[in-house]
C-alpha cells in the first residue's frame, strides 16, 4: 500500500494517562464531587470563578510534575521525519506534545498554561496559580483573567483549519479519546466521507469504535511507537 500523503491525528486524554495525568473517565467525569461538565462551562465561571480557577490551578500543578511519554515522542518523530503531511489536533489542554518537541499542535480545546484577559484580550502564558485577584500582566487590571480553555457550549478553536485538513486526509488516527465530546467525536466520520482510512488507538473499546476501519488496542506507549515505526519503515 502506498504511504498516505496526509495523516490527521486526533489525541485525547488517554495519550497523557501514562504520564500521570488523569483522564476524564479515570475521574468518572467528576472533580471534587462536581461534574466536570458543570465546572468547565462559562456559566460556572461566571457563577463561581474561584472554583473554576481552583480546578485549573490543580491541573497546572499536576502538569508541572508530568513528563511526555513514548507516545508523545513517537508522534513528534513522525511529524519531524514523515515524507508526507502530519497534522496533529489535540483535545488535551496539557503541553506534553510540545514538551516532546512536536513541530506543530492544534489545541482545539485550548491550553492549560495560557490565560486570556477579558479586559485587554491579551493571551499570556501562565504555569502557576491564577485567582480572581491576579492582575493581568499586560493591562494590570485584576479580576479579568480566564483560563484559555474551550468550555462546554463554547466553540472549539481552529475548526475551519481542522475541517479543511479532514477533507484531504488519507489517514485519520484517533489516539486515547473516548469519542463522546463533539465536534471532535465527529471527525472520524468526516474523514471517512473524504475517503480516509481510519485507525483507533486505545486501550479499550469506545463509543466511536464502530466508525474505525482498524483498531490498535493497548496502552498508547506501546501501540503508538509501534504504529509510527511501521509508517516510518
Ligand atoms: C460546542 C477542555 C457549539 C476543558 C473540553 C448533546 C449531544 C451532542 C453534543 C452535545 C450535547 N450537549 C452538548 C453538546 C456539545 C458538547 C458535547 O459534546 N457534550 C458532550 C458531553 C455530549 N460539546 C461542546 O460543548 C463543544 N462546543 O459544541 O460548541 C458551538 C459551535 C459553534 C459556535 C458556538 C458554539 C466544546 C467541547 C469542549 C469541552 N472542553 N476540554 C478541560 O479540559 O478542562 S472536553 C474534554 O473532554 C476533552 O478535551 C475531550 O474533548 C473530552 C473527552 O475527553 P477524552 O480526551 O476523550 O478523554 P476521556 O477521559 O473521555 O477518554 C480517555 C480515553 O483514553 C478512553 O477512551 C480510554 O479508554 C483511553 N485511555 C486511557 N488510558 C489509555 C487510553 N488509551 C491508550 N492508552 C492509555 N494508557
mmCIF file of C-alpha atoms and ligand atoms in Angstrom:
data_model
loop_
_atom_site.group_PDB
_atom_site.id
_atom_site.type_symbol
_atom_site.label_atom_id
_atom_site.label_comp_id
_atom_site.label_asym_id
_atom_site.label_seq_id
_atom_site.Cartn_x
_atom_site.Cartn_y
_atom_site.Cartn_z
ATOM 1 C CA UNK A 1 0.000 0.000 0.000
ATOM 2 C CA UNK A 2 1.412 3.448 -0.889
ATOM 3 C CA UNK A 3 2.133 5.693 2.097
ATOM 4 C CA UNK A 4 -0.694 8.143 2.946
ATOM 5 C CA UNK A 5 0.230 11.686 1.854
ATOM 6 C CA UNK A 6 -1.852 13.447 4.558
ATOM 7 C CA UNK A 7 -2.205 11.968 8.041
ATOM 8 C CA UNK A 8 -4.510 13.635 10.583
ATOM 9 C CA UNK A 9 -4.012 12.598 14.203
ATOM 10 C CA UNK A 10 -6.513 13.432 16.986
ATOM 11 C CA UNK A 11 -5.298 12.870 20.532
ATOM 12 C CA UNK A 12 -7.276 12.792 23.790
ATOM 13 C CA UNK A 13 -6.606 12.421 27.491
ATOM 14 C CA UNK A 14 -5.609 8.757 27.069
ATOM 15 C CA UNK A 15 -2.292 9.726 25.457
ATOM 16 C CA UNK A 16 -1.296 11.610 28.623
ATOM 17 C CA UNK A 17 -2.609 8.962 31.058
ATOM 18 C CA UNK A 18 0.751 7.148 31.267
ATOM 19 C CA UNK A 19 2.390 10.495 32.034
ATOM 20 C CA UNK A 20 0.338 10.529 35.215
ATOM 21 C CA UNK A 21 -2.367 13.000 34.147
ATOM 22 C CA UNK A 22 -5.785 11.508 34.984
ATOM 23 C CA UNK A 23 -8.267 11.163 32.125
ATOM 24 C CA UNK A 24 -11.863 12.382 32.340
ATOM 25 C CA UNK A 25 -13.022 8.749 32.551
ATOM 26 C CA UNK A 26 -10.495 7.914 35.285
ATOM 27 C CA UNK A 27 -12.176 10.501 37.487
ATOM 28 C CA UNK A 28 -15.616 9.381 36.187
ATOM 29 C CA UNK A 29 -16.101 12.906 34.881
ATOM 30 C CA UNK A 30 -16.033 14.191 38.457
ATOM 31 C CA UNK A 31 -13.751 16.651 40.218
ATOM 32 C CA UNK A 32 -14.142 17.256 43.976
ATOM 33 C CA UNK A 33 -17.706 15.980 43.677
ATOM 34 C CA UNK A 34 -18.585 18.320 40.790
ATOM 35 C CA UNK A 35 -19.400 17.057 37.306
ATOM 36 C CA UNK A 36 -16.664 18.339 35.013
ATOM 37 C CA UNK A 37 -19.326 19.427 32.528
ATOM 38 C CA UNK A 38 -20.591 21.705 35.310
ATOM 39 C CA UNK A 39 -17.177 23.150 36.183
ATOM 40 C CA UNK A 40 -15.843 23.516 32.629
ATOM 41 C CA UNK A 41 -18.556 25.949 31.479
ATOM 42 C CA UNK A 42 -18.777 29.746 31.058
ATOM 43 C CA UNK A 43 -21.811 29.729 33.363
ATOM 44 C CA UNK A 44 -19.798 28.069 36.159
ATOM 45 C CA UNK A 45 -17.020 30.616 35.652
ATOM 46 C CA UNK A 46 -19.495 33.497 35.851
ATOM 47 C CA UNK A 47 -21.131 31.990 38.950
ATOM 48 C CA UNK A 48 -18.113 30.700 40.921
ATOM 49 C CA UNK A 49 -14.880 31.847 39.225
ATOM 50 C CA UNK A 50 -12.772 30.904 42.287
ATOM 51 C CA UNK A 51 -13.954 27.258 41.996
ATOM 52 C CA UNK A 52 -13.142 27.098 38.264
ATOM 53 C CA UNK A 53 -9.739 28.760 38.807
ATOM 54 C CA UNK A 54 -9.013 26.134 41.504
ATOM 55 C CA UNK A 55 -9.935 23.314 39.071
ATOM 56 C CA UNK A 56 -7.343 24.606 36.590
ATOM 57 C CA UNK A 57 -4.766 25.500 39.260
ATOM 58 C CA UNK A 58 -4.828 21.854 40.364
ATOM 59 C CA UNK A 59 -4.442 20.676 36.764
ATOM 60 C CA UNK A 60 -1.479 23.047 36.213
ATOM 61 C CA UNK A 61 0.127 21.711 39.417
ATOM 62 C CA UNK A 62 -0.264 18.129 38.144
ATOM 63 C CA UNK A 63 1.183 19.150 34.759
ATOM 64 C CA UNK A 64 4.292 20.578 36.426
ATOM 65 C CA UNK A 65 5.036 17.033 37.667
ATOM 66 C CA UNK A 66 4.278 15.291 34.344
ATOM 67 C CA UNK A 67 6.633 14.374 31.508
ATOM 68 C CA UNK A 68 5.905 13.375 27.918
ATOM 69 C CA UNK A 69 5.733 9.605 27.356
ATOM 70 C CA UNK A 70 6.832 7.367 24.468
ATOM 71 C CA UNK A 71 3.567 8.004 22.620
ATOM 72 C CA UNK A 72 4.173 11.787 22.608
ATOM 73 C CA UNK A 73 7.768 11.252 21.455
ATOM 74 C CA UNK A 74 6.707 8.842 18.692
ATOM 75 C CA UNK A 75 4.220 11.374 17.274
ATOM 76 C CA UNK A 76 6.931 14.050 17.384
ATOM 77 C CA UNK A 77 9.259 11.718 15.436
ATOM 78 C CA UNK A 78 6.534 11.073 12.879
ATOM 79 C CA UNK A 79 5.797 14.767 12.388
ATOM 80 C CA UNK A 80 9.524 15.580 12.146
ATOM 81 C CA UNK A 81 10.516 12.878 9.659
ATOM 82 C CA UNK A 82 7.484 11.597 7.734
ATOM 83 C CA UNK A 83 7.721 12.445 3.981
ATOM 84 C CA UNK A 84 4.047 13.473 3.842
ATOM 85 C CA UNK A 85 1.891 15.918 5.858
ATOM 86 C CA UNK A 86 1.160 15.055 9.502
ATOM 87 C CA UNK A 87 -1.473 17.293 11.137
ATOM 88 C CA UNK A 88 -1.762 16.889 14.918
ATOM 89 C CA UNK A 89 -5.019 18.017 16.555
ATOM 90 C CA UNK A 90 -5.329 17.568 20.299
ATOM 91 C CA UNK A 91 -8.302 17.835 22.646
ATOM 92 C CA UNK A 92 -5.802 17.947 25.511
ATOM 93 C CA UNK A 93 -5.001 21.200 27.259
ATOM 94 C CA UNK A 94 -1.642 19.912 28.553
ATOM 95 C CA UNK A 95 1.553 20.805 26.642
ATOM 96 C CA UNK A 96 3.159 17.353 26.645
ATOM 97 C CA UNK A 97 3.129 17.230 22.819
ATOM 98 C CA UNK A 98 5.135 20.496 22.805
ATOM 99 C CA UNK A 99 7.470 19.210 25.516
ATOM 100 C CA UNK A 100 8.141 16.181 23.253
ATOM 101 C CA UNK A 101 9.269 18.659 20.537
ATOM 102 C CA UNK A 102 6.299 18.097 18.242
ATOM 103 C CA UNK A 103 6.690 20.734 15.466
ATOM 104 C CA UNK A 104 3.031 21.791 15.371
ATOM 105 C CA UNK A 105 -0.040 21.120 17.513
ATOM 106 C CA UNK A 106 -3.583 22.418 17.080
ATOM 107 C CA UNK A 107 -5.097 22.801 20.579
ATOM 108 C CA UNK A 108 -8.795 22.754 19.649
ATOM 109 C CA UNK A 109 -9.860 22.947 23.320
ATOM 110 C CA UNK A 110 -7.269 25.463 24.479
ATOM 111 C CA UNK A 111 -4.145 25.361 26.612
ATOM 112 C CA UNK A 112 -3.746 24.966 30.379
ATOM 113 C CA UNK A 113 -0.621 27.156 30.535
ATOM 114 C CA UNK A 114 -2.274 30.168 28.955
ATOM 115 C CA UNK A 115 -4.878 32.643 30.221
ATOM 116 C CA UNK A 116 -6.782 35.393 28.394
ATOM 117 C CA UNK A 117 -7.583 38.810 29.851
ATOM 118 C CA UNK A 118 -11.207 39.742 29.262
ATOM 119 C CA UNK A 119 -10.246 43.408 29.636
ATOM 120 C CA UNK A 120 -7.409 43.805 27.126
ATOM 121 C CA UNK A 121 -7.927 40.462 25.292
ATOM 122 C CA UNK A 122 -4.229 39.603 25.552
ATOM 123 C CA UNK A 123 -3.329 35.900 25.862
ATOM 124 C CA UNK A 124 -0.478 35.384 28.332
ATOM 125 C CA UNK A 125 1.470 32.335 29.454
ATOM 126 C CA UNK A 126 0.824 31.165 32.996
ATOM 127 C CA UNK A 127 2.256 27.979 34.517
ATOM 128 C CA UNK A 128 1.177 28.719 38.081
ATOM 129 C CA UNK A 129 -1.968 29.558 40.035
ATOM 130 C CA UNK A 130 -4.500 32.149 38.885
ATOM 131 C CA UNK A 131 -7.157 33.694 41.099
ATOM 132 C CA UNK A 132 -9.884 36.287 40.737
ATOM 133 C CA UNK A 133 -7.378 38.827 42.148
ATOM 134 C CA UNK A 134 -4.498 38.057 39.778
ATOM 135 C CA UNK A 135 -3.721 41.235 37.801
ATOM 136 C CA UNK A 136 -3.312 40.934 34.027
ATOM 137 C CA UNK A 137 0.436 41.134 33.226
ATOM 138 C CA UNK A 138 -0.486 43.290 30.249
ATOM 139 C CA UNK A 139 -3.154 45.823 31.346
ATOM 140 C CA UNK A 140 -2.539 45.291 35.121
ATOM 141 C CA UNK A 141 -6.286 45.152 35.788
ATOM 142 C CA UNK A 142 -7.296 42.410 38.281
ATOM 143 C CA UNK A 143 -10.319 40.134 38.014
ATOM 144 C CA UNK A 144 -10.365 39.727 34.223
ATOM 145 C CA UNK A 145 -8.161 36.646 33.661
ATOM 146 C CA UNK A 146 -9.814 33.409 32.478
ATOM 147 C CA UNK A 147 -8.171 30.107 31.506
ATOM 148 C CA UNK A 148 -7.592 29.859 27.730
ATOM 149 C CA UNK A 149 -9.805 26.769 27.705
ATOM 150 C CA UNK A 150 -12.779 25.934 25.455
ATOM 151 C CA UNK A 151 -15.583 25.112 27.867
ATOM 152 C CA UNK A 152 -18.751 23.131 27.136
ATOM 153 C CA UNK A 153 -21.021 25.291 24.993
ATOM 154 C CA UNK A 154 -18.088 27.284 23.553
ATOM 155 C CA UNK A 155 -16.788 26.973 20.003
ATOM 156 C CA UNK A 156 -13.551 24.992 19.719
ATOM 157 C CA UNK A 157 -10.520 26.781 18.220
ATOM 158 C CA UNK A 158 -9.319 26.389 14.581
ATOM 159 C CA UNK A 159 -12.373 24.448 13.376
ATOM 160 C CA UNK A 160 -12.083 25.789 9.785
ATOM 161 C CA UNK A 161 -8.459 24.657 9.566
ATOM 162 C CA UNK A 162 -9.304 21.262 11.099
ATOM 163 C CA UNK A 163 -12.239 20.686 8.733
ATOM 164 C CA UNK A 164 -10.052 21.573 5.733
ATOM 165 C CA UNK A 165 -7.412 19.017 6.769
ATOM 166 C CA UNK A 166 -10.087 16.338 7.324
ATOM 167 C CA UNK A 167 -11.270 16.942 3.741
ATOM 168 C CA UNK A 168 -7.825 15.997 2.391
ATOM 169 C CA UNK A 169 -6.888 13.285 4.899
ATOM 170 C CA UNK A 170 -5.773 9.904 3.527
ATOM 171 C CA UNK A 171 -5.387 8.512 7.053
ATOM 172 C CA UNK A 172 -7.181 9.603 10.273
ATOM 173 C CA UNK A 173 -5.907 8.252 13.587
ATOM 174 C CA UNK A 174 -7.650 8.854 16.955
ATOM 175 C CA UNK A 175 -5.433 8.137 19.961
ATOM 176 C CA UNK A 176 -6.668 7.886 23.579
ATOM 177 C CA UNK A 177 -10.060 9.522 23.186
ATOM 178 C CA UNK A 178 -13.437 8.181 24.257
ATOM 179 C CA UNK A 179 -15.238 9.772 21.308
ATOM 180 C CA UNK A 180 -18.070 11.312 23.337
ATOM 181 C CA UNK A 181 -17.464 15.059 23.027
ATOM 182 C CA UNK A 182 -18.421 16.888 19.830
ATOM 183 C CA UNK A 183 -17.353 18.225 17.410
ATOM 184 C CA UNK A 184 -14.126 16.172 17.902
ATOM 185 C CA UNK A 185 -16.103 12.926 18.133
ATOM 186 C CA UNK A 186 -17.452 13.540 14.629
ATOM 187 C CA UNK A 187 -14.040 13.926 12.930
ATOM 188 C CA UNK A 188 -13.759 10.206 12.123
ATOM 189 C CA UNK A 189 -16.971 10.349 10.095
ATOM 190 C CA UNK A 190 -15.846 13.480 8.251
ATOM 191 C CA UNK A 191 -12.522 11.793 7.421
ATOM 192 C CA UNK A 192 -14.272 8.631 6.215
ATOM 193 C CA UNK A 193 -16.563 10.694 3.970
ATOM 194 C CA UNK A 194 -13.404 12.211 2.476
ATOM 195 C CA UNK A 195 -12.136 8.701 1.738
ATOM 196 C CA UNK A 196 -9.587 8.360 4.533
ATOM 197 C CA UNK A 197 -8.598 5.114 6.171
ATOM 198 C CA UNK A 198 -9.373 5.356 9.915
ATOM 199 C CA UNK A 199 -7.489 3.831 12.851
ATOM 200 C CA UNK A 200 -8.404 3.962 16.555
ATOM 201 C CA UNK A 201 -5.545 3.521 19.066
ATOM 202 C CA UNK A 202 -6.966 2.954 22.534
ATOM 203 C CA UNK A 203 -6.642 0.548 25.452
ATOM 204 C CA UNK A 204 -10.406 -0.124 25.392
ATOM 205 C CA UNK A 205 -13.459 -0.178 23.117
ATOM 206 C CA UNK A 206 -15.077 3.264 22.840
ATOM 207 C CA UNK A 207 -18.445 4.680 21.750
ATOM 208 C CA UNK A 208 -16.783 5.585 18.454
ATOM 209 C CA UNK A 209 -15.021 2.256 17.811
ATOM 210 C CA UNK A 210 -17.623 1.150 15.269
ATOM 211 C CA UNK A 211 -16.641 4.018 12.926
ATOM 212 C CA UNK A 212 -12.987 2.949 12.570
ATOM 213 C CA UNK A 213 -11.527 0.590 9.944
ATOM 214 C CA UNK A 214 -8.735 -0.647 12.223
ATOM 215 C CA UNK A 215 -8.121 -0.798 15.976
ATOM 216 C CA UNK A 216 -4.718 -0.965 17.660
ATOM 217 C CA UNK A 217 -5.646 -1.995 21.178
ATOM 218 C CA UNK A 218 -3.346 -1.478 24.143
ATOM 219 C CA UNK A 219 -1.523 1.269 26.054
ATOM 220 C CA UNK A 220 -0.565 4.284 23.925
ATOM 221 C CA UNK A 221 3.082 3.993 24.993
ATOM 222 C CA UNK A 222 3.225 0.571 23.274
ATOM 223 C CA UNK A 223 0.803 0.951 20.358
ATOM 224 C CA UNK A 224 1.804 4.435 19.123
ATOM 225 C CA UNK A 225 5.589 3.820 18.825
ATOM 226 C CA UNK A 226 4.874 0.507 17.018
ATOM 227 C CA UNK A 227 2.450 2.200 14.603
ATOM 228 C CA UNK A 228 4.902 5.068 13.937
ATOM 229 C CA UNK A 229 7.799 2.636 13.379
ATOM 230 C CA UNK A 230 5.680 0.789 10.783
ATOM 231 C CA UNK A 231 4.884 4.070 8.977
ATOM 232 C CA UNK A 232 8.495 5.288 9.007
ATOM 233 C CA UNK A 233 9.914 1.910 7.871
HETATM 234 C C1 LIG B 1 -19.652 23.065 21.109
HETATM 235 C C2 LIG B 1 -11.395 21.403 27.829
HETATM 236 C C3 LIG B 1 -21.009 24.573 19.887
HETATM 237 C C4 LIG B 1 -11.839 21.515 29.234
HETATM 238 C C5 LIG B 1 -13.111 20.021 26.912
HETATM 239 C C6 LIG B 1 -25.643 16.530 23.233
HETATM 240 C C7 LIG B 1 -25.256 15.744 22.166
HETATM 241 C C8 LIG B 1 -24.110 16.064 21.420
HETATM 242 C C9 LIG B 1 -23.326 17.168 21.752
HETATM 243 C C10 LIG B 1 -23.719 17.923 22.818
HETATM 244 C C11 LIG B 1 -24.861 17.621 23.559
HETATM 245 N N1 LIG B 1 -24.969 18.532 24.533
HETATM 246 C C12 LIG B 1 -23.952 19.411 24.443
HETATM 247 C C13 LIG B 1 -23.190 19.057 23.380
HETATM 248 C C14 LIG B 1 -21.978 19.734 22.885
HETATM 249 C C15 LIG B 1 -20.813 19.405 23.790
HETATM 250 C C16 LIG B 1 -20.645 17.914 23.936
HETATM 251 O O1 LIG B 1 -20.178 17.235 23.032
HETATM 252 N N2 LIG B 1 -21.040 17.434 25.140
HETATM 253 C C17 LIG B 1 -20.896 16.010 25.432
HETATM 254 C C18 LIG B 1 -20.666 15.862 26.944
HETATM 255 C C19 LIG B 1 -22.165 15.302 24.989
HETATM 256 N N3 LIG B 1 -19.656 19.958 23.132
HETATM 257 C C20 LIG B 1 -19.321 21.238 23.347
HETATM 258 O O2 LIG B 1 -19.899 21.965 24.140
HETATM 259 C C21 LIG B 1 -18.195 21.768 22.476
HETATM 260 N N4 LIG B 1 -18.595 23.002 21.897
HETATM 261 O O3 LIG B 1 -20.330 22.125 20.783
HETATM 262 O O4 LIG B 1 -19.885 24.346 20.721
HETATM 263 C C22 LIG B 1 -20.710 25.830 19.208
HETATM 264 C C23 LIG B 1 -20.259 25.764 17.909
HETATM 265 C C24 LIG B 1 -20.010 26.945 17.243
HETATM 266 C C25 LIG B 1 -20.198 28.167 17.906
HETATM 267 C C26 LIG B 1 -20.610 28.188 19.239
HETATM 268 C C27 LIG B 1 -20.867 27.019 19.921
HETATM 269 C C28 LIG B 1 -16.953 22.094 23.290
HETATM 270 C C29 LIG B 1 -16.466 20.882 23.996
HETATM 271 C C30 LIG B 1 -15.114 21.200 24.634
HETATM 272 C C31 LIG B 1 -15.209 20.999 26.120
HETATM 273 N N5 LIG B 1 -13.851 21.077 26.667
HETATM 274 N N6 LIG B 1 -11.855 20.125 27.325
HETATM 275 C C32 LIG B 1 -10.830 20.900 30.147
HETATM 276 O O5 LIG B 1 -10.001 20.068 29.703
HETATM 277 O O6 LIG B 1 -10.904 21.246 31.328
HETATM 278 S S1 LIG B 1 -13.735 18.486 26.664
HETATM 279 C C33 LIG B 1 -12.720 17.269 27.296
HETATM 280 O O7 LIG B 1 -13.455 16.036 27.373
HETATM 281 C C34 LIG B 1 -11.589 16.869 26.388
HETATM 282 O O8 LIG B 1 -10.999 17.990 25.811
HETATM 283 C C35 LIG B 1 -12.191 15.928 25.387
HETATM 284 O O9 LIG B 1 -12.685 16.636 24.278
HETATM 285 C C36 LIG B 1 -13.375 15.390 26.121
HETATM 286 C C37 LIG B 1 -13.306 13.876 26.304
HETATM 287 O O10 LIG B 1 -12.107 13.582 26.803
HETATM 288 P P1 LIG B 1 -11.114 12.474 26.164
HETATM 289 O O11 LIG B 1 -9.911 13.230 25.734
HETATM 290 O O12 LIG B 1 -11.758 11.601 25.162
HETATM 291 O O13 LIG B 1 -10.795 11.669 27.454
HETATM 292 P P2 LIG B 1 -11.701 10.611 28.194
HETATM 293 O O14 LIG B 1 -11.249 10.576 29.610
HETATM 294 O O15 LIG B 1 -13.154 10.834 27.895
HETATM 295 O O16 LIG B 1 -11.290 9.263 27.455
HETATM 296 C C38 LIG B 1 -9.964 8.807 27.574
HETATM 297 C C39 LIG B 1 -9.787 7.691 26.563
HETATM 298 O O17 LIG B 1 -8.448 7.238 26.597
HETATM 299 C C40 LIG B 1 -10.672 6.486 26.839
HETATM 300 O O18 LIG B 1 -11.205 6.008 25.618
HETATM 301 C C41 LIG B 1 -9.695 5.462 27.439
HETATM 302 O O19 LIG B 1 -10.056 4.132 27.092
HETATM 303 C C42 LIG B 1 -8.411 5.843 26.743
HETATM 304 N N7 LIG B 1 -7.190 5.549 27.502
HETATM 305 C C43 LIG B 1 -6.988 5.717 28.844
HETATM 306 N N8 LIG B 1 -5.715 5.367 29.138
HETATM 307 C C44 LIG B 1 -5.111 4.991 27.967
HETATM 308 C C45 LIG B 1 -6.046 5.115 26.931
HETATM 309 N N9 LIG B 1 -5.742 4.801 25.656
HETATM 310 C C46 LIG B 1 -4.484 4.367 25.400
HETATM 311 N N10 LIG B 1 -3.537 4.221 26.355
HETATM 312 C C47 LIG B 1 -3.809 4.539 27.640
HETATM 313 N N11 LIG B 1 -2.859 4.382 28.575
#
